Amino acid sequence: MTDSTADFCVVGAGPAGLTLALLLARSAVRVTVVERSRSLDREFRGDILQPGGMRLLHELGVLDAARERGAHEHDGFVVTDRGRVLLDSDYRRLPGPFNCLLSIPQRNLLDALLAECRRYDGFTYVDGSKVTELIYENGVVRGVMCGANRVLAHCVVGADGRYSKVRQLAGIGDGRIDNFDQDVMWFKLPAFGQRPRQVRVFRESGNPAIAYASAPDSIQCGWTLPHKAYRDVAGDGIGPLKEKLCAALPPYAELIDREINGIGDLTLLDVFSGNADTWVRDGLVLIGDAAHTHGPIGAQGINLAIQDAVLLHPVLMESLRAKDTSAVFFDRYTGPRRRDINRIMKIQGMQGRMMLAPGGGRLRPAVAKAVAKVVARGPIYRRVLGTLAFGNPNIAVAAELFAGGRTVGGN
């Protein structure tokens, strides 16, 4: 058995974990990241970054590096109902400079974050290592077991995703919320240089679908189907399934017919939201999807993960100074943050009912379009769009805690 020590042990090298690791490394403390995968080049579904997340990554000095690895800007998102524009959200009307949606493969973002983390002597990266046990001392989490390695730390942060092993080991429930009884079947098509400038939701026939341009030159598509209906849909064979996909995404019907050749070209995602029963134990904090999981509507996963890390960073630094890792101490993070998360989840629930209701809902298309126009032009919708785009606008990188006084946006 090999022992190592750190001030903080972060489990999970996703957007939340690596953002937090970079913040801590820049603050001249020892941080070890434990990641079960050996590669960042793995399949991710969520890769839309909102303006609020872009701003924070810019403050950390990694946004440009991530974009250089491949990204695609979107002007906003459009919902069409049987060929009619039901809702058109124009992000270009939001305050700049980050007034767009950014489609960026997560591996590009993670690669940029990890490269920056590795510039700091206090950073250690342990990949290909699965956490199997939490280490306790007098009832307080003091580290993790991963293979033959034991990592001891002042505090453990679980940032290991929606199916968090750390959360399970701590005996914390995932707080699953089924906002809509659907799953999403994801697949990619070649764009051949024809990359739309908007994220598009189609309510054409049957269950709705989503499509948007993804780097380097592809179209990411998602088709909704009733929860647990995959076995029946797949059982009908690829022919009938392709017919449904073509009907749901008319602009891409020819590509679907040519490029989708078998069930192996499709990936099923169980769509659900979740808000864990608690985000903390003595010596342990959960962030990102490990604490609160979000469906694909509203593109909030990466945004909220980055914001979690930025908000937790100064709390962890104060915890280290005070030598206090009690759950009560971490309430100064969880209390305010839960209010933010609950607000976003409420908005996502409303979005899901509007965008993903099967069959176009009960309203006739013309009536639905008229209602949507009134809603989209109202002050309430503008506030909702601002919340989705920027999250809590008061969140800012605590650069004053960085060693060496690095400037915002600098390296």
Short mmCIF file of C-alpha atoms in Angstrom, two decimals:
data_model
loop_
_atom_site.label_atom_id
_atom_site.label_comp_id
_atom_site.label_asym_id
_atom_site.label_seq_id
_atom_site.Cartn_x
_atom_site.Cartn_y
_atom_site.Cartn_z
CA MET A 1 0.00 0.00 0.00
CA THR A 2 1.20 3.49 -0.92
CA ASP A 3 0.25 6.53 1.16
CA SER A 4 0.19 10.08 -0.10
CA THR A 5 -1.04 13.26 1.55
CA ALA A 6 -2.60 16.45 0.24
CA ASP A 7 -4.50 19.40 1.56
CA PHE A 8 -7.42 18.45 -0.68
CA CYS A 9 -8.34 15.28 -2.53
CA VAL A 10 -10.71 15.84 -5.47
CA VAL A 11 -12.36 12.74 -6.90
CA GLY A 12 -13.32 13.18 -10.54
CA ALA A 13 -11.58 15.04 -13.37
CA GLY A 14 -14.65 16.58 -14.95
CA PRO A 15 -15.38 20.31 -15.31
CA ALA A 16 -16.16 20.70 -11.59
CA GLY A 17 -13.18 18.72 -10.33
CA LEU A 18 -10.51 20.20 -12.59
CA THR A 19 -11.80 23.76 -12.20
CA LEU A 20 -11.63 23.39 -8.43
CA ALA A 21 -8.20 21.74 -8.64
CA LEU A 22 -6.86 24.65 -10.67
CA LEU A 23 -8.26 27.19 -8.21
CA LEU A 24 -6.65 25.35 -5.30
CA ALA A 25 -3.33 24.80 -7.09
CA ARG A 26 -3.14 28.50 -7.88
CA SER A 27 -3.70 29.17 -4.19
CA ALA A 28 -0.45 27.31 -3.40
CA VAL A 29 -2.03 24.34 -1.62
CA ARG A 30 -1.52 20.65 -2.35
CA VAL A 31 -4.35 19.10 -4.34
CA THR A 32 -4.60 15.53 -5.63
CA VAL A 33 -7.15 14.64 -8.31
CA VAL A 34 -8.20 10.99 -8.55
CA GLU A 35 -9.84 9.97 -11.85
CA ARG A 36 -11.01 6.46 -12.72
CA SER A 37 -10.50 6.86 -16.47
CA ARG A 38 -7.07 6.80 -18.06
CA SER A 39 -8.09 9.16 -20.86
CA LEU A 40 -9.98 12.43 -21.27
CA ASP A 41 -11.01 11.25 -24.74
CA ARG A 42 -14.20 9.62 -23.56
CA GLU A 43 -17.82 10.07 -24.59
CA PHE A 44 -19.67 13.06 -23.12
CA ARG A 45 -23.16 14.28 -23.95
CA GLY A 46 -23.25 17.73 -22.36
CA ASP A 47 -20.96 20.12 -24.21
CA ILE A 48 -22.85 23.43 -24.35
CA LEU A 49 -21.27 26.20 -22.29
CA GLN A 50 -23.34 29.18 -21.17
CA PRO A 51 -22.04 32.79 -20.92
CA GLY A 52 -21.66 32.60 -17.14
CA GLY A 53 -19.33 29.63 -17.38
CA MET A 54 -17.36 31.28 -20.17
CA ARG A 55 -16.79 34.35 -18.03
CA LEU A 56 -15.39 32.31 -15.15
CA LEU A 57 -13.12 30.28 -17.43
CA HIS A 58 -11.87 33.56 -18.88
CA GLU A 59 -11.11 34.81 -15.38
CA LEU A 60 -9.12 31.62 -14.86
CA GLY A 61 -7.22 32.20 -18.11
CA VAL A 62 -8.22 28.91 -19.78
CA LEU A 63 -11.13 29.84 -22.05
CA ASP A 64 -9.00 30.79 -25.05
CA ALA A 65 -6.88 27.65 -24.71
CA ALA A 66 -10.02 25.50 -24.59
CA ARG A 67 -11.53 27.23 -27.62
CA GLU A 68 -8.33 26.80 -29.61
CA ARG A 69 -8.77 23.03 -29.23
CA GLY A 70 -12.10 23.26 -31.08
CA ALA A 71 -15.44 24.95 -30.35
CA HIS A 72 -18.45 26.37 -32.15
CA GLU A 73 -20.48 29.48 -31.27
CA HIS A 74 -24.29 29.51 -31.33
CA ASP A 75 -26.39 32.66 -31.46
CA GLY A 76 -29.13 31.11 -29.31
CA PHE A 77 -31.75 28.40 -29.50
CA VAL A 78 -34.93 27.95 -31.53
CA VAL A 79 -37.94 25.72 -30.88
CA THR A 80 -40.04 24.76 -33.90
CA ASP A 81 -43.42 23.07 -33.74
CA ARG A 82 -44.34 21.27 -36.97
CA GLY A 83 -42.40 23.75 -39.06
CA ARG A 84 -43.44 26.91 -37.21
CA VAL A 85 -41.05 28.85 -34.98
CA LEU A 86 -42.45 28.55 -31.50
CA LEU A 87 -39.63 30.22 -29.60
CA ASP A 88 -36.49 32.06 -30.68
CA SER A 89 -34.03 32.98 -27.92
CA ASP A 90 -31.39 35.37 -29.23
CA TYR A 91 -28.32 35.34 -26.99
CA ARG A 92 -26.70 38.10 -29.05
CA ARG A 93 -29.05 40.56 -27.35
CA LEU A 94 -27.57 39.70 -23.95
CA PRO A 95 -24.75 41.81 -22.47
CA GLY A 96 -21.34 40.98 -23.96
CA PRO A 97 -18.68 39.93 -24.31
CA PHE A 98 -19.88 36.37 -23.74
CA ASN A 99 -23.29 36.69 -25.37
CA CYS A 100 -23.51 33.35 -27.12
CA LEU A 101 -23.71 29.64 -26.47
CA LEU A 102 -20.47 27.72 -26.95
CA SER A 103 -20.50 24.12 -28.12
CA ILE A 104 -17.19 22.73 -26.92
CA PRO A 105 -16.36 19.03 -26.60
CA GLN A 106 -15.71 18.38 -22.92
CA ARG A 107 -12.41 16.70 -23.69
CA ASN A 108 -11.18 20.02 -25.14
CA LEU A 109 -12.18 21.91 -22.01
CA LEU A 110 -10.76 19.26 -19.69
CA ASP A 111 -7.51 19.06 -21.62
CA ALA A 112 -7.04 22.84 -21.27
CA LEU A 113 -7.83 22.74 -17.54
CA LEU A 114 -5.55 19.78 -16.90
CA ALA A 115 -2.68 21.35 -18.83
CA GLU A 116 -2.96 24.48 -16.68
CA CYS A 117 -3.19 22.46 -13.46
CA ARG A 118 0.03 20.66 -14.31
CA ARG A 119 1.94 23.94 -14.25
CA TYR A 120 1.74 23.95 -10.44
CA ASP A 121 4.02 21.92 -8.18
CA GLY A 122 1.27 21.28 -5.64
CA PHE A 123 -0.93 19.47 -8.18
CA THR A 124 -0.96 15.66 -8.46
CA TYR A 125 -3.03 13.71 -10.97
CA VAL A 126 -3.83 10.03 -10.35
CA ASP A 127 -5.69 8.58 -13.33
CA GLY A 128 -6.87 5.06 -14.03
CA SER A 129 -7.67 4.71 -10.33
CA LYS A 130 -11.12 3.86 -8.97
CA VAL A 131 -12.10 4.98 -5.47
CA THR A 132 -13.27 1.98 -3.47
CA GLU A 133 -13.46 3.28 0.08
CA LEU A 134 -13.66 6.46 2.12
CA ILE A 135 -11.16 6.70 4.98
CA TYR A 136 -12.58 7.91 8.28
CA GLU A 137 -10.95 9.22 11.41
CA ASN A 138 -13.27 9.66 14.40
CA GLY A 139 -16.25 9.84 12.06
CA VAL A 140 -14.65 12.44 9.78
CA VAL A 141 -13.72 11.67 6.15
CA ARG A 142 -9.93 11.99 5.89
CA GLY A 143 -9.15 10.43 2.54
CA VAL A 144 -9.89 7.75 -0.04
CA MET A 145 -8.68 4.30 -1.00
CA CYS A 146 -8.08 3.85 -4.72
CA GLY A 147 -6.55 0.54 -5.69
CA ALA A 148 -3.38 0.04 -3.66
CA ASN A 149 -3.12 3.77 -3.00
CA ARG A 150 -4.36 5.66 0.01
CA VAL A 151 -4.75 9.43 -0.37
CA LEU A 152 -5.07 11.29 2.93
CA ALA A 153 -6.28 14.88 2.96
CA HIS A 154 -7.69 17.71 5.02
CA CYS A 155 -10.91 17.40 3.00
CA VAL A 156 -12.30 15.20 0.21
CA VAL A 157 -14.38 16.69 -2.60
CA GLY A 158 -16.62 14.36 -4.59
CA ALA A 159 -16.84 15.63 -8.17
CA ASP A 160 -17.33 12.26 -9.84
CA GLY A 161 -20.57 12.76 -11.72
CA ARG A 162 -24.22 11.80 -11.67
CA TYR A 163 -23.48 8.21 -10.58
CA SER A 164 -20.97 9.37 -7.96
CA LYS A 165 -19.16 6.55 -6.17
CA VAL A 166 -18.11 8.97 -3.43
CA ARG A 167 -21.73 9.89 -2.80
CA GLN A 168 -22.67 6.21 -2.64
CA LEU A 169 -19.83 5.38 -0.25
CA ALA A 170 -20.92 8.23 2.00
CA GLY A 171 -24.46 6.82 2.12
CA ILE A 172 -26.01 9.91 0.53
CA GLY A 173 -29.11 9.50 -1.64
CA ASP A 174 -29.07 10.93 -5.17
CA GLY A 175 -32.43 12.73 -4.75
CA ARG A 176 -33.56 11.65 -8.21
CA ILE A 177 -36.29 13.78 -9.77
CA ASP A 178 -38.03 12.59 -12.97
CA ASN A 179 -39.18 15.90 -14.46
CA PHE A 180 -40.42 14.19 -17.62
CA ASP A 181 -40.81 10.52 -18.32
CA GLN A 182 -38.38 10.35 -21.21
CA ASP A 183 -34.93 9.15 -22.23
CA VAL A 184 -32.74 10.64 -24.97
CA MET A 185 -31.09 8.73 -27.79
CA TRP A 186 -27.92 10.58 -28.85
CA PHE A 187 -26.02 10.32 -32.11
CA LYS A 188 -23.71 12.41 -34.29
CA LEU A 189 -23.87 13.19 -37.98
CA PRO A 190 -21.16 14.72 -40.20
CA ALA A 191 -21.82 18.41 -40.85
CA PHE A 192 -19.78 18.72 -44.07
CA GLY A 193 -19.16 22.38 -43.19
CA GLN A 194 -22.89 23.16 -42.85
CA ARG A 195 -22.96 24.10 -39.17
CA PRO A 196 -26.12 25.93 -38.00
CA ARG A 197 -25.71 28.95 -35.73
CA GLN A 198 -28.51 27.93 -33.38
CA VAL A 199 -29.34 25.08 -31.03
CA ARG A 200 -32.58 23.75 -32.48
CA VAL A 201 -35.41 21.84 -30.80
CA PHE A 202 -37.80 20.13 -33.25
CA ARG A 203 -41.38 19.23 -32.26
CA GLU A 204 -42.28 17.81 -35.63
CA SER A 205 -43.87 14.42 -35.07
CA GLY A 206 -43.93 11.94 -32.25
CA ASN A 207 -41.35 12.82 -29.62
CA PRO A 208 -39.23 15.99 -29.90
CA ALA A 209 -35.57 16.11 -30.90
CA ILE A 210 -32.61 18.48 -30.50
CA ALA A 211 -29.74 19.24 -32.89
CA TYR A 212 -26.74 21.56 -32.77
CA ALA A 213 -23.32 21.95 -34.36
CA SER A 214 -20.41 20.36 -32.51
CA ALA A 215 -16.66 20.63 -33.04
CA PRO A 216 -14.84 19.78 -35.13
CA ASP A 217 -17.45 19.31 -37.91
CA SER A 218 -20.48 17.37 -36.77
CA ILE A 219 -24.11 17.71 -35.73
CA GLN A 220 -25.02 16.41 -32.26
CA CYS A 221 -28.56 15.05 -32.25
CA GLY A 222 -30.81 13.81 -29.47
CA TRP A 223 -34.19 12.14 -29.93
CA THR A 224 -36.55 11.72 -26.99
CA LEU A 225 -38.45 8.53 -26.36
CA PRO A 226 -40.62 7.29 -23.50
CA HIS A 227 -38.69 6.23 -20.42
CA LYS A 228 -37.75 2.54 -20.61
CA ALA A 229 -39.12 2.25 -24.17
CA TYR A 230 -35.70 1.64 -25.70
CA ARG A 231 -36.04 -2.15 -25.72
CA ASP A 232 -39.24 -2.01 -27.76
CA VAL A 233 -37.91 0.68 -30.12
CA ALA A 234 -34.65 -1.16 -30.72
CA GLY A 235 -36.50 -4.45 -31.07
CA ASP A 236 -38.31 -3.16 -34.16
CA GLY A 237 -34.98 -2.99 -35.96
CA ILE A 238 -32.88 -0.16 -37.36
CA GLY A 239 -35.17 0.47 -40.36
CA PRO A 240 -38.29 1.54 -38.43
CA LEU A 241 -36.11 3.41 -35.93
CA LYS A 242 -34.45 5.42 -38.69
CA GLU A 243 -37.88 6.33 -40.05
CA LYS A 244 -38.79 7.79 -36.66
CA LEU A 245 -35.52 9.71 -36.46
CA CYS A 246 -36.02 11.11 -39.97
CA ALA A 247 -39.54 12.24 -39.11
CA ALA A 248 -38.33 13.90 -35.91
CA LEU A 249 -35.42 15.73 -37.61
CA PRO A 250 -36.55 16.58 -41.16
CA PRO A 251 -33.52 18.76 -42.10
CA TYR A 252 -31.23 15.80 -41.37
CA ALA A 253 -33.34 12.97 -42.79
CA GLU A 254 -30.99 12.30 -45.71
CA LEU A 255 -27.93 12.24 -43.45
CA ILE A 256 -29.67 9.96 -40.95
CA ASP A 257 -30.65 7.53 -43.69
CA ARG A 258 -27.08 7.44 -45.00
CA GLU A 259 -25.02 7.61 -41.79
CA ILE A 260 -26.99 5.59 -39.21
CA ASN A 261 -26.37 1.94 -40.01
CA GLY A 262 -27.07 0.15 -36.75
CA ILE A 263 -28.06 0.42 -33.11
CA GLY A 264 -24.37 0.78 -32.27
CA ASP A 265 -24.40 4.25 -33.85
CA LEU A 266 -26.81 5.42 -31.12
CA THR A 267 -26.31 6.00 -27.40
CA LEU A 268 -29.12 6.02 -24.83
CA LEU A 269 -29.09 8.52 -21.96
CA ASP A 270 -31.37 8.11 -18.95
CA VAL A 271 -32.66 11.67 -18.50
CA PHE A 272 -33.29 12.70 -14.93
CA SER A 273 -32.55 15.45 -12.48
CA GLY A 274 -31.34 14.97 -8.96
CA ASN A 275 -30.57 16.98 -5.87
CA ALA A 276 -28.69 14.89 -3.32
CA ASP A 277 -30.17 14.59 0.16
CA THR A 278 -27.15 16.46 1.49
CA TRP A 279 -24.01 17.75 -0.19
CA VAL A 280 -21.76 17.46 2.83
CA ARG A 281 -20.47 15.15 5.52
CA ASP A 282 -17.78 15.99 8.04
CA GLY A 283 -14.64 16.07 5.88
CA LEU A 284 -16.54 15.71 2.59
CA VAL A 285 -18.22 18.03 0.05
CA LEU A 286 -20.06 17.06 -3.15
CA ILE A 287 -20.11 19.37 -6.17
CA GLY A 288 -21.29 19.31 -9.77
CA ASP A 289 -23.38 16.35 -10.91
CA ALA A 290 -22.39 14.42 -7.79
CA ALA A 291 -24.46 16.92 -5.78
CA HIS A 292 -27.10 18.00 -8.29
CA THR A 293 -27.80 16.39 -11.66
CA HIS A 294 -29.49 18.21 -14.52
CA GLY A 295 -31.25 17.13 -17.68
CA PRO A 296 -30.11 18.38 -21.11
CA ILE A 297 -32.71 21.13 -21.43
CA GLY A 298 -31.23 24.55 -20.75
CA ALA A 299 -27.61 23.36 -21.09
CA GLN A 300 -26.77 23.88 -17.41
CA GLY A 301 -24.51 20.99 -16.42
CA ILE A 302 -21.06 22.43 -17.23
CA ASN A 303 -22.08 25.95 -16.25
CA LEU A 304 -23.23 24.95 -12.77
CA ALA A 305 -20.24 22.66 -12.24
CA ILE A 306 -17.80 25.50 -12.91
CA GLN A 307 -19.76 27.87 -10.68
CA ASP A 308 -19.80 25.28 -7.87
CA ALA A 309 -16.02 25.07 -7.98
CA VAL A 310 -15.57 28.85 -7.97
CA LEU A 311 -17.94 29.27 -5.02
CA LEU A 312 -16.44 26.42 -2.99
CA HIS A 313 -12.82 27.49 -3.49
CA PRO A 314 -12.68 30.31 -0.87
CA VAL A 315 -14.70 28.21 1.58
CA LEU A 316 -12.17 25.38 1.31
CA MET A 317 -9.28 27.80 1.79
CA GLU A 318 -10.90 29.18 4.94
CA SER A 319 -11.59 25.61 6.10
CA LEU A 320 -7.88 24.81 5.78
CA ARG A 321 -6.91 27.94 7.70
CA ALA A 322 -9.44 27.25 10.47
CA LYS A 323 -8.74 23.48 10.50
CA ASP A 324 -12.50 22.92 10.35
CA THR A 325 -14.11 20.41 7.97
CA SER A 326 -17.41 20.00 9.78
CA ALA A 327 -20.62 19.79 7.79
CA VAL A 328 -21.80 22.83 9.75
CA PHE A 329 -18.80 24.83 8.51
CA PHE A 330 -19.57 23.93 4.89
CA ASP A 331 -23.14 25.22 5.27
CA ARG A 332 -21.74 28.62 4.27
CA TYR A 333 -21.35 27.09 0.80
CA THR A 334 -24.35 24.76 0.62
CA GLY A 335 -26.97 27.19 1.95
CA PRO A 336 -26.63 29.91 -0.70
CA ARG A 337 -25.78 27.45 -3.46
CA ARG A 338 -28.90 25.35 -2.92
CA ARG A 339 -31.03 28.42 -3.55
CA ASP A 340 -29.29 28.93 -6.91
CA ILE A 341 -29.67 25.27 -7.87
CA ASN A 342 -33.33 25.08 -6.84
CA ARG A 343 -34.07 28.13 -9.00
CA ILE A 344 -32.40 26.56 -12.04
CA MET A 345 -34.15 23.23 -11.52
CA LYS A 346 -37.53 24.95 -11.40
CA ILE A 347 -36.80 26.72 -14.68
CA GLN A 348 -35.57 23.49 -16.29
CA GLY A 349 -38.76 21.74 -15.26
CA MET A 350 -40.84 24.40 -17.01
CA GLN A 351 -38.61 24.23 -20.08
CA GLY A 352 -38.91 20.47 -20.26
CA ARG A 353 -42.70 20.60 -20.15
CA MET A 354 -42.75 23.20 -22.93
CA MET A 355 -40.04 21.88 -25.24
CA LEU A 356 -40.27 18.13 -24.78
CA ALA A 357 -43.99 17.52 -24.43
CA PRO A 358 -44.70 14.71 -26.94
CA GLY A 359 -46.80 15.35 -30.00
CA GLY A 360 -46.67 19.14 -29.89
CA GLY A 361 -48.90 19.49 -26.85
CA ARG A 362 -52.61 20.31 -26.83
CA LEU A 363 -52.45 23.76 -28.45
CA ARG A 364 -52.82 24.15 -32.22
CA PRO A 365 -49.54 25.29 -33.79
CA ALA A 366 -50.80 28.80 -34.62
CA VAL A 367 -52.11 29.30 -31.08
CA ALA A 368 -48.94 27.87 -29.54
CA LYS A 369 -46.82 30.23 -31.65
CA ALA A 370 -48.87 33.27 -30.61
CA VAL A 371 -48.61 32.32 -26.93
CA ALA A 372 -44.86 31.76 -27.24
CA LYS A 373 -44.35 35.19 -28.84
CA VAL A 374 -46.11 36.90 -25.97
CA VAL A 375 -44.04 34.97 -23.43
CA ALA A 376 -40.72 35.56 -25.24
CA ARG A 377 -41.24 39.33 -25.38
CA GLY A 378 -42.19 39.68 -21.73
CA PRO A 379 -39.93 40.77 -18.86
CA ILE A 380 -40.35 37.47 -17.02
CA TYR A 381 -38.90 35.50 -19.91
CA ARG A 382 -36.00 37.92 -20.26
CA ARG A 383 -35.18 37.38 -16.59
CA VAL A 384 -35.43 33.62 -17.04
CA LEU A 385 -33.10 33.74 -20.04
CA GLY A 386 -30.65 35.86 -18.06
CA THR A 387 -30.68 33.32 -15.23
CA LEU A 388 -30.04 30.42 -17.60
CA ALA A 389 -27.27 32.30 -19.41
CA PHE A 390 -25.39 33.79 -16.47
CA GLY A 391 -26.55 31.92 -13.37
CA ASN A 392 -25.78 33.85 -10.22
CA PRO A 393 -24.09 37.02 -11.58
CA ASN A 394 -22.35 37.64 -8.25
CA ILE A 395 -20.11 34.58 -8.59
CA ALA A 396 -16.51 35.59 -9.27
CA VAL A 397 -13.11 33.92 -9.07
CA ALA A 398 -11.43 34.71 -5.72
CA ALA A 399 -8.18 35.72 -7.42
CA GLU A 400 -7.02 37.46 -4.24
CA LEU A 401 -6.34 33.98 -2.84
CA PHE A 402 -3.94 33.09 -5.65
CA ALA A 403 -0.24 32.98 -4.86
CA GLY A 404 1.79 35.47 -6.83
CA GLY A 405 -1.11 37.84 -7.51
CA ARG A 406 -2.05 36.54 -10.96
CA THR A 407 -4.39 38.85 -12.83
CA VAL A 408 -7.87 38.04 -14.09
CA GLY A 409 -7.68 36.42 -17.50
CA GLY A 410 -3.90 35.95 -17.21
CA ASN A 411 -1.72 32.90 -16.80
#
